[in-house]
Amino acid sequence: MLVALIARDKPGAQEIRSANRPAHLDYLKASDHVAQAGPLLDAEGGMIGSLLILDVPDMAVARDWAANDPYAAAGLFSDVQLVEWKRVIG
Protein backbone atom coordinates (compact mmCIF):
# COMPACT_ATOMS: atom_id res chain seq x y z
CA MET A 1 0.00 0.00 0.00
CA LEU A 2 1.11 3.55 -0.63
CA VAL A 3 1.00 6.05 2.22
CA ALA A 4 1.58 9.80 2.04
CA LEU A 5 3.50 11.09 5.04
CA ILE A 6 2.87 14.83 5.39
CA ALA A 7 4.85 16.49 8.18
CA ARG A 8 4.96 20.17 9.11
CA ASP A 9 7.96 21.60 10.96
CA LYS A 10 7.53 23.42 14.25
CA PRO A 11 7.90 27.19 13.81
CA GLY A 12 11.52 28.30 14.11
CA ALA A 13 12.89 24.75 13.89
CA GLN A 14 15.34 25.30 11.03
CA GLU A 15 18.31 24.48 13.31
CA ILE A 16 16.75 21.14 14.25
CA ARG A 17 16.15 20.37 10.55
CA SER A 18 19.70 21.33 9.56
CA ALA A 19 21.36 19.41 12.40
CA ASN A 20 19.42 16.21 11.67
CA ARG A 21 19.29 16.36 7.87
CA PRO A 22 22.27 14.01 7.25
CA ALA A 23 20.81 11.33 9.54
CA HIS A 24 17.36 11.79 8.00
CA LEU A 25 18.73 11.41 4.45
CA ASP A 26 20.71 8.30 5.48
CA TYR A 27 17.49 6.85 6.98
CA LEU A 28 15.62 7.48 3.72
CA LYS A 29 18.38 5.99 1.57
CA ALA A 30 18.66 2.88 3.76
CA SER A 31 14.91 2.22 3.67
CA ASP A 32 13.13 -0.11 1.27
CA HIS A 33 9.86 1.75 1.95
CA VAL A 34 10.53 5.20 0.45
CA ALA A 35 9.07 5.62 -3.05
CA GLN A 36 9.44 9.41 -3.19
CA ALA A 37 10.52 12.11 -0.76
CA GLY A 38 11.19 15.81 -0.57
CA PRO A 39 10.77 18.93 1.54
CA LEU A 40 7.74 21.20 1.67
CA LEU A 41 8.75 24.79 0.90
CA ASP A 42 7.52 28.22 1.90
CA ALA A 43 7.12 31.15 -0.55
CA GLU A 44 10.83 32.01 -0.19
CA GLY A 45 11.98 28.44 -0.85
CA GLY A 46 12.76 27.61 2.79
CA MET A 47 12.07 24.10 4.06
CA ILE A 48 8.97 23.93 6.29
CA GLY A 49 8.10 20.24 6.29
CA SER A 50 8.37 16.95 4.49
CA LEU A 51 6.32 14.92 2.03
CA LEU A 52 7.11 11.26 1.50
CA ILE A 53 5.35 8.47 -0.31
CA LEU A 54 5.94 5.22 1.55
CA ASP A 55 5.39 1.81 -0.03
CA VAL A 56 4.52 -0.39 2.95
CA PRO A 57 2.57 -3.58 3.65
CA ASP A 58 0.23 -1.84 6.11
CA MET A 59 -0.35 1.34 8.11
CA ALA A 60 1.39 -0.09 11.19
CA VAL A 61 4.67 -0.26 9.25
CA ALA A 62 4.15 3.33 8.06
CA ARG A 63 3.59 4.52 11.65
CA ASP A 64 6.70 2.67 12.84
CA TRP A 65 8.77 4.05 9.96
CA ALA A 66 7.60 7.61 10.70
CA ALA A 67 8.31 7.29 14.43
CA ASN A 68 11.88 6.15 13.76
CA ASP A 69 12.74 8.96 11.32
CA PRO A 70 15.59 11.02 12.85
CA TYR A 71 13.57 14.20 12.22
CA ALA A 72 10.72 12.82 14.33
CA ALA A 73 13.12 11.65 17.05
CA ALA A 74 14.64 15.15 17.18
CA GLY A 75 11.21 16.75 17.68
CA LEU A 76 11.21 18.66 14.38
CA PHE A 77 7.56 18.19 13.47
CA SER A 78 4.51 19.98 14.85
CA ASP A 79 2.17 17.65 12.98
CA VAL A 80 2.50 14.37 11.07
CA GLN A 81 -0.25 12.85 8.95
CA LEU A 82 -0.20 9.38 7.42
CA VAL A 83 -2.81 8.98 4.70
CA GLU A 84 -3.33 6.05 2.38
CA TRP A 85 -2.64 7.23 -1.17
CA LYS A 86 -3.63 5.83 -4.55
CA ARG A 87 -1.34 6.45 -7.52
CA VAL A 88 -3.34 7.37 -10.63
CA ILE A 89 -0.68 8.95 -12.86
CA GLY A 90 3.07 8.43 -12.81
JSON list of C-alpha atoms in Angstrom, two decimals:
[
{"chain": "A", "resi": 1, "resn": "MET", "atom": "CA", "xyz": [0.00, 0.00, 0.00]},
{"chain": "A", "resi": 2, "resn": "LEU", "atom": "CA", "xyz": [1.11, 3.55, -0.63]},
{"chain": "A", "resi": 3, "resn": "VAL", "atom": "CA", "xyz": [1.00, 6.05, 2.22]},
{"chain": "A", "resi": 4, "resn": "ALA", "atom": "CA", "xyz": [1.58, 9.80, 2.04]},
{"chain": "A", "resi": 5, "resn": "LEU", "atom": "CA", "xyz": [3.50, 11.09, 5.04]},
{"chain": "A", "resi": 6, "resn": "ILE", "atom": "CA", "xyz": [2.87, 14.83, 5.39]},
{"chain": "A", "resi": 7, "resn": "ALA", "atom": "CA", "xyz": [4.85, 16.49, 8.18]},
{"chain": "A", "resi": 8, "resn": "ARG", "atom": "CA", "xyz": [4.96, 20.17, 9.11]},
{"chain": "A", "resi": 9, "resn": "ASP", "atom": "CA", "xyz": [7.96, 21.60, 10.96]},
{"chain": "A", "resi": 10, "resn": "LYS", "atom": "CA", "xyz": [7.53, 23.42, 14.25]},
{"chain": "A", "resi": 11, "resn": "PRO", "atom": "CA", "xyz": [7.90, 27.19, 13.81]},
{"chain": "A", "resi": 12, "resn": "GLY", "atom": "CA", "xyz": [11.52, 28.30, 14.11]},
{"chain": "A", "resi": 13, "resn": "ALA", "atom": "CA", "xyz": [12.89, 24.75, 13.89]},
{"chain": "A", "resi": 14, "resn": "GLN", "atom": "CA", "xyz": [15.34, 25.30, 11.03]},
{"chain": "A", "resi": 15, "resn": "GLU", "atom": "CA", "xyz": [18.31, 24.48, 13.31]},
{"chain": "A", "resi": 16, "resn": "ILE", "atom": "CA", "xyz": [16.75, 21.14, 14.25]},
{"chain": "A", "resi": 17, "resn": "ARG", "atom": "CA", "xyz": [16.15, 20.37, 10.55]},
{"chain": "A", "resi": 18, "resn": "SER", "atom": "CA", "xyz": [19.70, 21.33, 9.56]},
{"chain": "A", "resi": 19, "resn": "ALA", "atom": "CA", "xyz": [21.36, 19.41, 12.40]},
{"chain": "A", "resi": 20, "resn": "ASN", "atom": "CA", "xyz": [19.42, 16.21, 11.67]},
{"chain": "A", "resi": 21, "resn": "ARG", "atom": "CA", "xyz": [19.29, 16.36, 7.87]},
{"chain": "A", "resi": 22, "resn": "PRO", "atom": "CA", "xyz": [22.27, 14.01, 7.25]},
{"chain": "A", "resi": 23, "resn": "ALA", "atom": "CA", "xyz": [20.81, 11.33, 9.54]},
{"chain": "A", "resi": 24, "resn": "HIS", "atom": "CA", "xyz": [17.36, 11.79, 8.00]},
{"chain": "A", "resi": 25, "resn": "LEU", "atom": "CA", "xyz": [18.73, 11.41, 4.45]},
{"chain": "A", "resi": 26, "resn": "ASP", "atom": "CA", "xyz": [20.71, 8.30, 5.48]},
{"chain": "A", "resi": 27, "resn": "TYR", "atom": "CA", "xyz": [17.49, 6.85, 6.98]},
{"chain": "A", "resi": 28, "resn": "LEU", "atom": "CA", "xyz": [15.62, 7.48, 3.72]},
{"chain": "A", "resi": 29, "resn": "LYS", "atom": "CA", "xyz": [18.38, 5.99, 1.57]},
{"chain": "A", "resi": 30, "resn": "ALA", "atom": "CA", "xyz": [18.66, 2.88, 3.76]},
{"chain": "A", "resi": 31, "resn": "SER", "atom": "CA", "xyz": [14.91, 2.22, 3.67]},
{"chain": "A", "resi": 32, "resn": "ASP", "atom": "CA", "xyz": [13.13, -0.11, 1.27]},
{"chain": "A", "resi": 33, "resn": "HIS", "atom": "CA", "xyz": [9.86, 1.75, 1.95]},
{"chain": "A", "resi": 34, "resn": "VAL", "atom": "CA", "xyz": [10.53, 5.20, 0.45]},
{"chain": "A", "resi": 35, "resn": "ALA", "atom": "CA", "xyz": [9.07, 5.62, -3.05]},
{"chain": "A", "resi": 36, "resn": "GLN", "atom": "CA", "xyz": [9.44, 9.41, -3.19]},
{"chain": "A", "resi": 37, "resn": "ALA", "atom": "CA", "xyz": [10.52, 12.11, -0.76]},
{"chain": "A", "resi": 38, "resn": "GLY", "atom": "CA", "xyz": [11.19, 15.81, -0.57]},
{"chain": "A", "resi": 39, "resn": "PRO", "atom": "CA", "xyz": [10.77, 18.93, 1.54]},
{"chain": "A", "resi": 40, "resn": "LEU", "atom": "CA", "xyz": [7.74, 21.20, 1.67]},
{"chain": "A", "resi": 41, "resn": "LEU", "atom": "CA", "xyz": [8.75, 24.79, 0.90]},
{"chain": "A", "resi": 42, "resn": "ASP", "atom": "CA", "xyz": [7.52, 28.22, 1.90]},
{"chain": "A", "resi": 43, "resn": "ALA", "atom": "CA", "xyz": [7.12, 31.15, -0.55]},
{"chain": "A", "resi": 44, "resn": "GLU", "atom": "CA", "xyz": [10.83, 32.01, -0.19]},
{"chain": "A", "resi": 45, "resn": "GLY", "atom": "CA", "xyz": [11.98, 28.44, -0.85]},
{"chain": "A", "resi": 46, "resn": "GLY", "atom": "CA", "xyz": [12.76, 27.61, 2.79]},
{"chain": "A", "resi": 47, "resn": "MET", "atom": "CA", "xyz": [12.07, 24.10, 4.06]},
{"chain": "A", "resi": 48, "resn": "ILE", "atom": "CA", "xyz": [8.97, 23.93, 6.29]},
{"chain": "A", "resi": 49, "resn": "GLY", "atom": "CA", "xyz": [8.10, 20.24, 6.29]},
{"chain": "A", "resi": 50, "resn": "SER", "atom": "CA", "xyz": [8.37, 16.95, 4.49]},
{"chain": "A", "resi": 51, "resn": "LEU", "atom": "CA", "xyz": [6.32, 14.92, 2.03]},
{"chain": "A", "resi": 52, "resn": "LEU", "atom": "CA", "xyz": [7.11, 11.26, 1.50]},
{"chain": "A", "resi": 53, "resn": "ILE", "atom": "CA", "xyz": [5.35, 8.47, -0.31]},
{"chain": "A", "resi": 54, "resn": "LEU", "atom": "CA", "xyz": [5.94, 5.22, 1.55]},
{"chain": "A", "resi": 55, "resn": "ASP", "atom": "CA", "xyz": [5.39, 1.81, -0.03]},
{"chain": "A", "resi": 56, "resn": "VAL", "atom": "CA", "xyz": [4.52, -0.39, 2.95]},
{"chain": "A", "resi": 57, "resn": "PRO", "atom": "CA", "xyz": [2.57, -3.58, 3.65]},
{"chain": "A", "resi": 58, "resn": "ASP", "atom": "CA", "xyz": [0.23, -1.84, 6.11]},
{"chain": "A", "resi": 59, "resn": "MET", "atom": "CA", "xyz": [-0.35, 1.34, 8.11]},
{"chain": "A", "resi": 60, "resn": "ALA", "atom": "CA", "xyz": [1.39, -0.09, 11.19]},
{"chain": "A", "resi": 61, "resn": "VAL", "atom": "CA", "xyz": [4.67, -0.26, 9.25]},
{"chain": "A", "resi": 62, "resn": "ALA", "atom": "CA", "xyz": [4.15, 3.33, 8.06]},
{"chain": "A", "resi": 63, "resn": "ARG", "atom": "CA", "xyz": [3.59, 4.52, 11.65]},
{"chain": "A", "resi": 64, "resn": "ASP", "atom": "CA", "xyz": [6.70, 2.67, 12.84]},
{"chain": "A", "resi": 65, "resn": "TRP", "atom": "CA", "xyz": [8.77, 4.05, 9.96]},
{"chain": "A", "resi": 66, "resn": "ALA", "atom": "CA", "xyz": [7.60, 7.61, 10.70]},
{"chain": "A", "resi": 67, "resn": "ALA", "atom": "CA", "xyz": [8.31, 7.29, 14.43]},
{"chain": "A", "resi": 68, "resn": "ASN", "atom": "CA", "xyz": [11.88, 6.15, 13.76]},
{"chain": "A", "resi": 69, "resn": "ASP", "atom": "CA", "xyz": [12.74, 8.96, 11.32]},
{"chain": "A", "resi": 70, "resn": "PRO", "atom": "CA", "xyz": [15.59, 11.02, 12.85]},
{"chain": "A", "resi": 71, "resn": "TYR", "atom": "CA", "xyz": [13.57, 14.20, 12.22]},
{"chain": "A", "resi": 72, "resn": "ALA", "atom": "CA", "xyz": [10.72, 12.82, 14.33]},
{"chain": "A", "resi": 73, "resn": "ALA", "atom": "CA", "xyz": [13.12, 11.65, 17.05]},
{"chain": "A", "resi": 74, "resn": "ALA", "atom": "CA", "xyz": [14.64, 15.15, 17.18]},
{"chain": "A", "resi": 75, "resn": "GLY", "atom": "CA", "xyz": [11.21, 16.75, 17.68]},
{"chain": "A", "resi": 76, "resn": "LEU", "atom": "CA", "xyz": [11.21, 18.66, 14.38]},
{"chain": "A", "resi": 77, "resn": "PHE", "atom": "CA", "xyz": [7.56, 18.19, 13.47]},
{"chain": "A", "resi": 78, "resn": "SER", "atom": "CA", "xyz": [4.51, 19.98, 14.85]},
{"chain": "A", "resi": 79, "resn": "ASP", "atom": "CA", "xyz": [2.17, 17.65, 12.98]},
{"chain": "A", "resi": 80, "resn": "VAL", "atom": "CA", "xyz": [2.50, 14.37, 11.07]},
{"chain": "A", "resi": 81, "resn": "GLN", "atom": "CA", "xyz": [-0.25, 12.85, 8.95]},
{"chain": "A", "resi": 82, "resn": "LEU", "atom": "CA", "xyz": [-0.20, 9.38, 7.42]},
{"chain": "A", "resi": 83, "resn": "VAL", "atom": "CA", "xyz": [-2.81, 8.98, 4.70]},
{"chain": "A", "resi": 84, "resn": "GLU", "atom": "CA", "xyz": [-3.33, 6.05, 2.38]},
{"chain": "A", "resi": 85, "resn": "TRP", "atom": "CA", "xyz": [-2.64, 7.23, -1.17]},
{"chain": "A", "resi": 86, "resn": "LYS", "atom": "CA", "xyz": [-3.63, 5.83, -4.55]},
{"chain": "A", "resi": 87, "resn": "ARG", "atom": "CA", "xyz": [-1.34, 6.45, -7.52]},
{"chain": "A", "resi": 88, "resn": "VAL", "atom": "CA", "xyz": [-3.34, 7.37, -10.63]},
{"chain": "A", "resi": 89, "resn": "ILE", "atom": "CA", "xyz": [-0.68, 8.95, -12.86]},
{"chain": "A", "resi": 90, "resn": "GLY", "atom": "CA", "xyz": [3.07, 8.43, -12.81]}
]
